[in-house]
XYZ file of C-alpha atoms in Angstrom:
392
model
C -47.844 -7.706 17.443
C -49.910 -6.804 14.389
C -50.876 -9.399 11.835
C -49.457 -8.654 8.397
C -51.023 -10.291 5.398
C -50.443 -11.295 1.639
C -61.383 25.281 20.533
C -64.927 25.157 21.443
C -67.347 24.002 18.769
C -68.511 26.646 16.299
C -72.127 26.930 15.224
C -73.649 29.029 12.480
C -76.483 28.698 9.978
C -76.935 28.814 6.224
C -80.460 29.210 4.837
C -81.286 26.400 2.441
C -83.053 26.974 -0.824
C -86.182 24.865 -1.037
C -86.863 22.237 -3.623
C -84.687 20.011 -5.765
C -82.611 20.619 -8.837
C -83.364 18.809 -12.063
C -83.003 15.054 -12.293
C -79.548 14.074 -13.463
C -79.002 11.427 -16.083
C -78.415 8.420 -13.842
C -79.409 4.949 -14.927
C -81.660 2.990 -15.090
C -85.219 1.678 -14.857
C -84.058 -0.981 -12.389
C -80.854 -2.186 -10.779
C -78.579 -3.849 -13.321
C -76.995 -7.172 -12.410
C -73.319 -6.801 -13.258
C -72.158 -10.148 -11.830
C -74.667 -12.961 -11.405
C -72.644 -15.334 -9.232
C -69.353 -14.689 -7.444
C -68.086 -17.556 -5.328
C -66.620 -16.938 -1.882
C -65.583 -19.441 0.769
C -68.934 -19.393 2.543
C -71.505 -18.139 0.036
C -72.224 -17.118 -3.532
C -73.423 -13.584 -4.179
C -74.442 -11.293 -7.017
C -73.586 -7.637 -7.676
C -76.170 -5.092 -8.824
C -75.529 -1.538 -9.970
C -78.169 0.603 -8.242
C -77.035 3.950 -9.700
C -74.141 5.278 -11.728
C -72.918 8.531 -13.259
C -71.923 9.862 -9.823
C -68.928 12.190 -9.708
C -66.430 10.870 -7.160
C -69.054 9.750 -4.642
C -67.851 9.370 -1.058
C -70.585 7.922 1.157
C -74.102 6.493 1.197
C -76.830 6.776 3.845
C -80.250 5.102 3.873
C -83.502 6.965 4.399
C -86.348 5.061 6.127
C -88.477 5.205 2.969
C -85.881 3.263 0.983
C -84.212 6.160 -0.823
C -80.469 6.711 -0.704
C -78.380 9.767 0.071
C -75.007 9.797 -1.690
C -72.400 12.511 -1.239
C -70.087 13.642 -4.037
C -66.763 15.360 -3.406
C -67.811 18.258 -5.647
C -70.263 19.290 -2.916
C -73.475 17.695 -4.156
C -75.707 15.589 -1.946
C -77.812 13.283 -4.109
C -81.200 11.767 -3.364
C -81.496 8.480 -5.276
C -84.706 6.606 -6.023
C -84.298 2.882 -5.264
C -86.498 1.727 -8.136
C -85.357 3.880 -11.032
C -81.837 4.767 -9.921
C -82.599 8.379 -10.839
C -80.856 11.000 -8.749
C -81.788 14.544 -7.802
C -79.416 17.028 -6.192
C -80.522 18.501 -2.881
C -80.136 22.257 -2.635
C -78.727 24.148 0.323
C -75.374 22.476 0.940
C -72.389 24.716 1.790
C -69.620 25.499 -0.693
C -66.825 22.999 -0.166
C -63.131 23.050 -0.959
C -62.781 20.058 -3.271
C -59.146 20.596 -4.134
C -57.155 17.354 -3.920
C -58.871 14.957 -1.529
C -61.284 17.524 -0.099
C -64.964 18.080 -0.694
C -68.253 16.806 0.658
C -67.297 13.620 2.464
C -69.166 11.406 4.927
C -72.952 11.452 5.411
C -74.935 9.686 8.175
C -78.373 9.990 9.758
C -79.044 10.730 13.416
C -79.476 7.315 15.117
C -83.077 8.215 16.092
C -84.000 9.523 12.636
C -87.650 8.806 11.802
C -88.240 10.746 8.595
C -91.798 9.632 7.836
C -93.013 13.110 6.923
C -89.918 15.105 7.796
C -89.553 17.554 10.628
C -89.129 15.073 13.491
C -86.973 16.201 16.395
C -84.125 13.890 15.383
C -84.511 14.026 11.612
C -80.990 15.327 11.097
C -78.572 14.470 8.300
C -74.951 14.818 9.461
C -72.088 15.366 7.051
C -68.390 16.173 7.050
C -66.705 18.416 4.532
C -63.574 20.438 3.832
C -64.389 24.021 4.754
C -62.542 26.665 2.699
C -60.366 29.158 4.557
C -58.502 31.332 2.065
C -56.036 29.050 0.287
C -56.361 26.497 3.076
C -59.146 24.326 4.455
C -60.211 22.419 7.547
C -62.351 19.371 8.303
C -65.824 20.421 9.485
C -68.995 18.750 10.755
C -72.483 20.049 9.945
C -76.055 18.837 9.910
C -79.255 19.664 8.024
C -82.849 19.008 9.061
C -84.631 16.632 6.700
C -87.994 17.934 5.515
C -89.369 15.033 3.549
C -87.938 15.784 0.127
C -85.543 18.628 0.821
C -83.076 20.055 3.285
C -83.842 22.684 5.868
C -81.241 25.120 7.138
C -77.719 23.793 7.573
C -76.338 24.002 11.110
C -72.558 23.985 11.436
C -71.487 22.100 14.538
C -67.713 21.825 14.607
C -64.523 22.569 12.699
C -60.965 21.590 13.423
C -58.933 24.246 15.183
C -56.417 24.955 12.418
C -56.851 25.428 8.673
C -53.980 24.220 6.517
C -52.936 22.877 3.145
C -52.257 21.009 0.924
C -55.718 19.524 0.413
C -55.340 15.965 1.604
C -55.751 13.663 4.613
C -59.055 15.022 5.895
C -60.012 11.676 7.459
C -63.680 12.486 7.839
C -65.672 9.421 8.828
C -68.524 9.653 11.349
C -69.718 6.802 13.584
C -72.333 6.885 16.341
C -71.581 5.337 19.726
C -74.353 3.611 21.728
C -74.571 6.554 24.169
C -75.632 8.965 21.391
C -72.255 10.659 21.009
C -70.400 10.526 17.716
C -66.852 9.807 16.658
C -65.325 11.847 13.851
C -61.938 11.230 12.284
C -59.600 14.056 11.281
C -56.528 13.218 9.201
C -53.049 14.588 9.813
C -53.561 16.903 6.786
C -50.546 15.503 4.964
C -47.850 18.155 5.083
C -46.876 17.977 8.775
C -47.263 14.427 10.126
C -45.986 15.309 13.641
C -49.233 17.238 14.183
C -50.778 13.842 14.945
C -48.718 13.788 18.177
C -49.606 17.373 19.180
C -52.251 17.255 21.875
C -53.300 20.846 21.163
C -54.093 20.095 17.492
C -57.103 18.233 16.078
C -55.091 16.884 13.136
C -54.392 13.162 13.254
C -57.089 12.316 15.784
C -60.513 10.910 16.338
C -62.882 13.279 18.119
C -65.866 12.475 20.316
C -68.690 15.007 20.178
C -72.274 15.355 21.300
C -75.055 15.360 18.713
C -74.924 19.183 18.744
C -71.140 19.395 18.372
C -70.279 19.880 22.036
C -67.779 18.082 24.260
C -69.052 15.137 26.346
C -68.192 15.525 30.023
C -66.491 12.122 30.130
C -64.116 12.585 27.184
C -60.712 11.139 28.080
C -58.796 14.439 28.136
C -61.313 16.944 29.522
C -59.259 17.330 32.697
C -55.953 17.650 30.827
C -55.127 21.322 30.252
C -52.574 20.391 27.574
C -54.978 18.413 25.373
C -57.983 19.615 23.384
C -61.180 18.447 25.041
C -62.691 17.004 21.846
C -59.841 14.528 21.323
C -60.751 10.858 21.839
C -57.624 9.265 20.315
C -54.482 10.620 18.658
C -51.638 9.394 16.488
C -54.031 8.518 13.643
C -52.681 9.254 10.162
C -55.832 9.240 8.033
C -58.892 7.208 9.039
C -61.282 6.869 6.088
C -63.292 3.927 7.381
C -64.963 3.715 10.790
C -67.793 1.666 12.262
C -69.268 0.821 15.649
C -70.021 -2.854 16.172
C -73.146 -4.245 17.803
C -71.150 -4.675 21.007
C -70.325 -0.944 21.048
C -66.682 -1.239 19.984
C -65.350 1.270 17.452
C -63.115 -0.044 14.667
C -61.356 1.894 11.941
C -59.391 1.356 8.752
C -56.509 3.764 8.395
C -54.189 4.767 5.574
C -50.511 4.227 6.198
C -47.863 5.922 4.062
C -46.247 3.697 1.417
C -47.805 0.423 2.631
C -48.545 0.016 6.324
C -52.342 0.440 6.024
C -54.026 -0.626 9.257
C -57.152 -1.784 11.044
C -57.384 -0.416 14.592
C -59.697 -0.926 17.551
C -60.446 2.671 18.581
C -60.517 3.126 22.363
C -60.692 6.264 24.483
C -57.381 7.912 25.298
C -55.214 5.714 23.075
C -52.297 6.917 20.991
C -51.912 4.911 17.772
C -48.401 6.128 17.137
C -48.270 8.011 13.845
C -45.655 9.142 12.818
C -43.443 7.858 15.657
C -44.756 4.354 14.989
C -45.591 3.108 11.502
C -45.691 -0.103 9.530
C -45.045 1.766 6.256
C -42.281 3.510 4.353
C -41.446 6.985 3.103
C -42.790 7.724 -0.376
C -39.509 9.208 -1.655
C -36.883 6.958 -0.071
C -38.918 3.793 0.616
C -37.209 3.715 4.017
C -39.257 2.823 7.126
C -40.981 5.688 8.942
C -40.645 5.612 12.719
C -40.476 2.453 14.816
C -42.543 -0.694 14.431
C -43.710 -0.418 18.050
C -43.141 1.835 21.075
C -44.223 1.713 24.727
C -47.422 3.644 25.397
C -48.544 3.468 21.767
C -51.058 0.986 20.395
C -50.045 -1.503 17.721
C -52.503 -2.080 14.864
C -54.718 -5.139 15.088
C -54.109 -5.865 11.424
C -51.775 -4.617 8.696
C -52.855 -4.957 5.069
C -50.552 -6.522 2.549
C -49.073 -4.091 0.017
C -50.772 -0.826 -0.892
C -54.372 -1.629 -0.006
C -55.550 2.002 0.543
C -58.464 1.212 2.894
C -61.653 3.259 2.989
C -65.128 2.125 4.109
C -65.536 -0.554 6.779
C -68.710 -2.259 7.993
C -69.746 -5.086 10.305
C -72.002 -7.758 8.794
C -75.088 -8.414 10.948
C -77.548 -9.345 8.202
C -79.381 -12.685 8.210
C -78.943 -12.700 4.450
C -75.174 -12.977 4.962
C -75.368 -15.224 8.017
C -72.112 -16.985 7.122
C -70.320 -13.629 7.402
C -72.080 -12.543 10.597
C -69.871 -10.469 12.879
C -67.172 -10.152 10.207
C -65.731 -6.857 8.996
C -65.840 -5.910 5.321
C -63.163 -3.402 4.304
C -63.067 -1.605 0.961
C -59.862 -0.739 -0.863
C -59.241 2.209 -3.173
C -55.956 1.664 -5.041
C -56.317 -2.099 -4.574
C -59.954 -2.100 -5.842
C -60.674 -4.873 -3.381
C -63.196 -5.911 -0.750
C -61.684 -7.885 2.116
C -63.519 -9.935 4.735
C -61.958 -10.141 8.204
C -63.272 -12.418 10.952
C -62.542 -11.126 14.443
C -61.906 -13.387 17.390
C -61.021 -12.039 20.854
C -60.007 -8.699 19.393
C -57.738 -10.174 16.726
C -58.166 -11.116 13.077
C -58.593 -14.891 12.907
C -59.526 -15.255 9.234
C -59.307 -13.208 6.075
C -60.751 -13.584 2.598
C -60.473 -11.546 -0.571
C -64.088 -11.083 -1.706
C -63.709 -8.721 -4.686
C -60.704 -7.690 -6.731
C -61.390 -5.242 -9.545
C -65.015 -6.165 -10.240
C -66.410 -2.707 -9.375
C -63.333 -0.463 -9.078
C -62.121 1.773 -6.247
C -64.271 1.061 -3.190
C -64.771 4.238 -1.167
C -67.614 3.252 1.165
C -68.990 -0.012 2.536
C -72.340 -0.122 4.360
C -74.914 -2.705 5.319
C -78.349 -1.449 4.301
C -81.615 -1.769 6.244
C -82.644 -4.407 3.679
C -79.735 -6.611 4.747
C -77.797 -6.131 1.502
C -74.198 -4.890 1.389
C -73.721 -1.569 -0.423
C -70.538 -0.268 -2.014
C -69.745 3.229 -3.296
C -67.050 3.431 -5.966
C -64.782 6.439 -6.289
C -64.419 7.523 -9.925
C -65.355 10.396 -12.213
C -68.265 8.136 -13.184
C -68.702 6.323 -9.881
C -71.585 4.148 -8.803
C -73.652 2.665 -6.001
C -73.573 -1.145 -5.955
C -75.442 -3.774 -3.971
C -74.314 -7.284 -2.988
C -76.978 -9.936 -2.423
C -76.753 -13.702 -1.869
C -77.174 -15.287 -5.283
C -80.211 -17.327 -4.242
C -82.283 -14.242 -3.347
């Protein structure tokens, strides 16, 4: 039982304009320490604001030269200098539908990205976005070749099979598996939850794709004529946090309805139950949705207390945070919290509230190449923050 606590891929190209737009007015000459010493059970850490003035940022990725890429839901992809915090907007991104919860969403680098001078075979920046389709939209995956200081042409790799309204529950996290394939979450799109149980619909699933948007030969349903080949798992309401651990396991944080937010271990072929199984309640009636558990459907590993609204999730592997090694850090939106979860034999053995309101709505959580923990906050004036042990 869960623990409860307090269509073939489509490809087309868009020529990218060269160069960068003007510098935007992000601060400052150096990272600002916003909290000098926050005590946790195992260590004391500080919080630095690396950049601010970002409009509803969604994700951060780390270039090998130390610069950051940060996506904004309005469709801008920002290149941020680590020393000054100044940000420039990269040209050439597609026009997104940023109605409701849509927009430019996750951004990750190819796992073999080199990026020294740009133009390497694997120097691809992958991103998810809500692609307009009349009054509707669909979750899409694209990539752009990195050319040192700008984007090359954008290559569109995949889009979900059906466009729909009403502009929410896009899911839209990307995580690379050790074999070079990627997982991509697609939300149930909000208006028709039973789509998450339809095997001929991408809504409410995680997908497994090749680096070029194709279907891996060993996907769990490739021999099932009734199920779309891209589907890796189904019955997922709205995954907005996903990570692959050092041991190759995929884990995700998933929005429930009114309460019932979950952490799930994502495994090939599983059905996670939504909406037949749920730990949450209906928004209008506050009555339970579905059953707590059903045969053939996977129970959550962990259920958050109250309305946590989980987003980014990351495994800690940094020597700088050795006391948290192997733990998951999960960011909360409505709760404005950062939660630490220690896993043991596939279950949550320990939990700790690390932050509560210090930085705001936490949209993304990543461990950087420098060993620090980075947070992206979702607000009209959002920011990029960095956690470091206080003695560094």
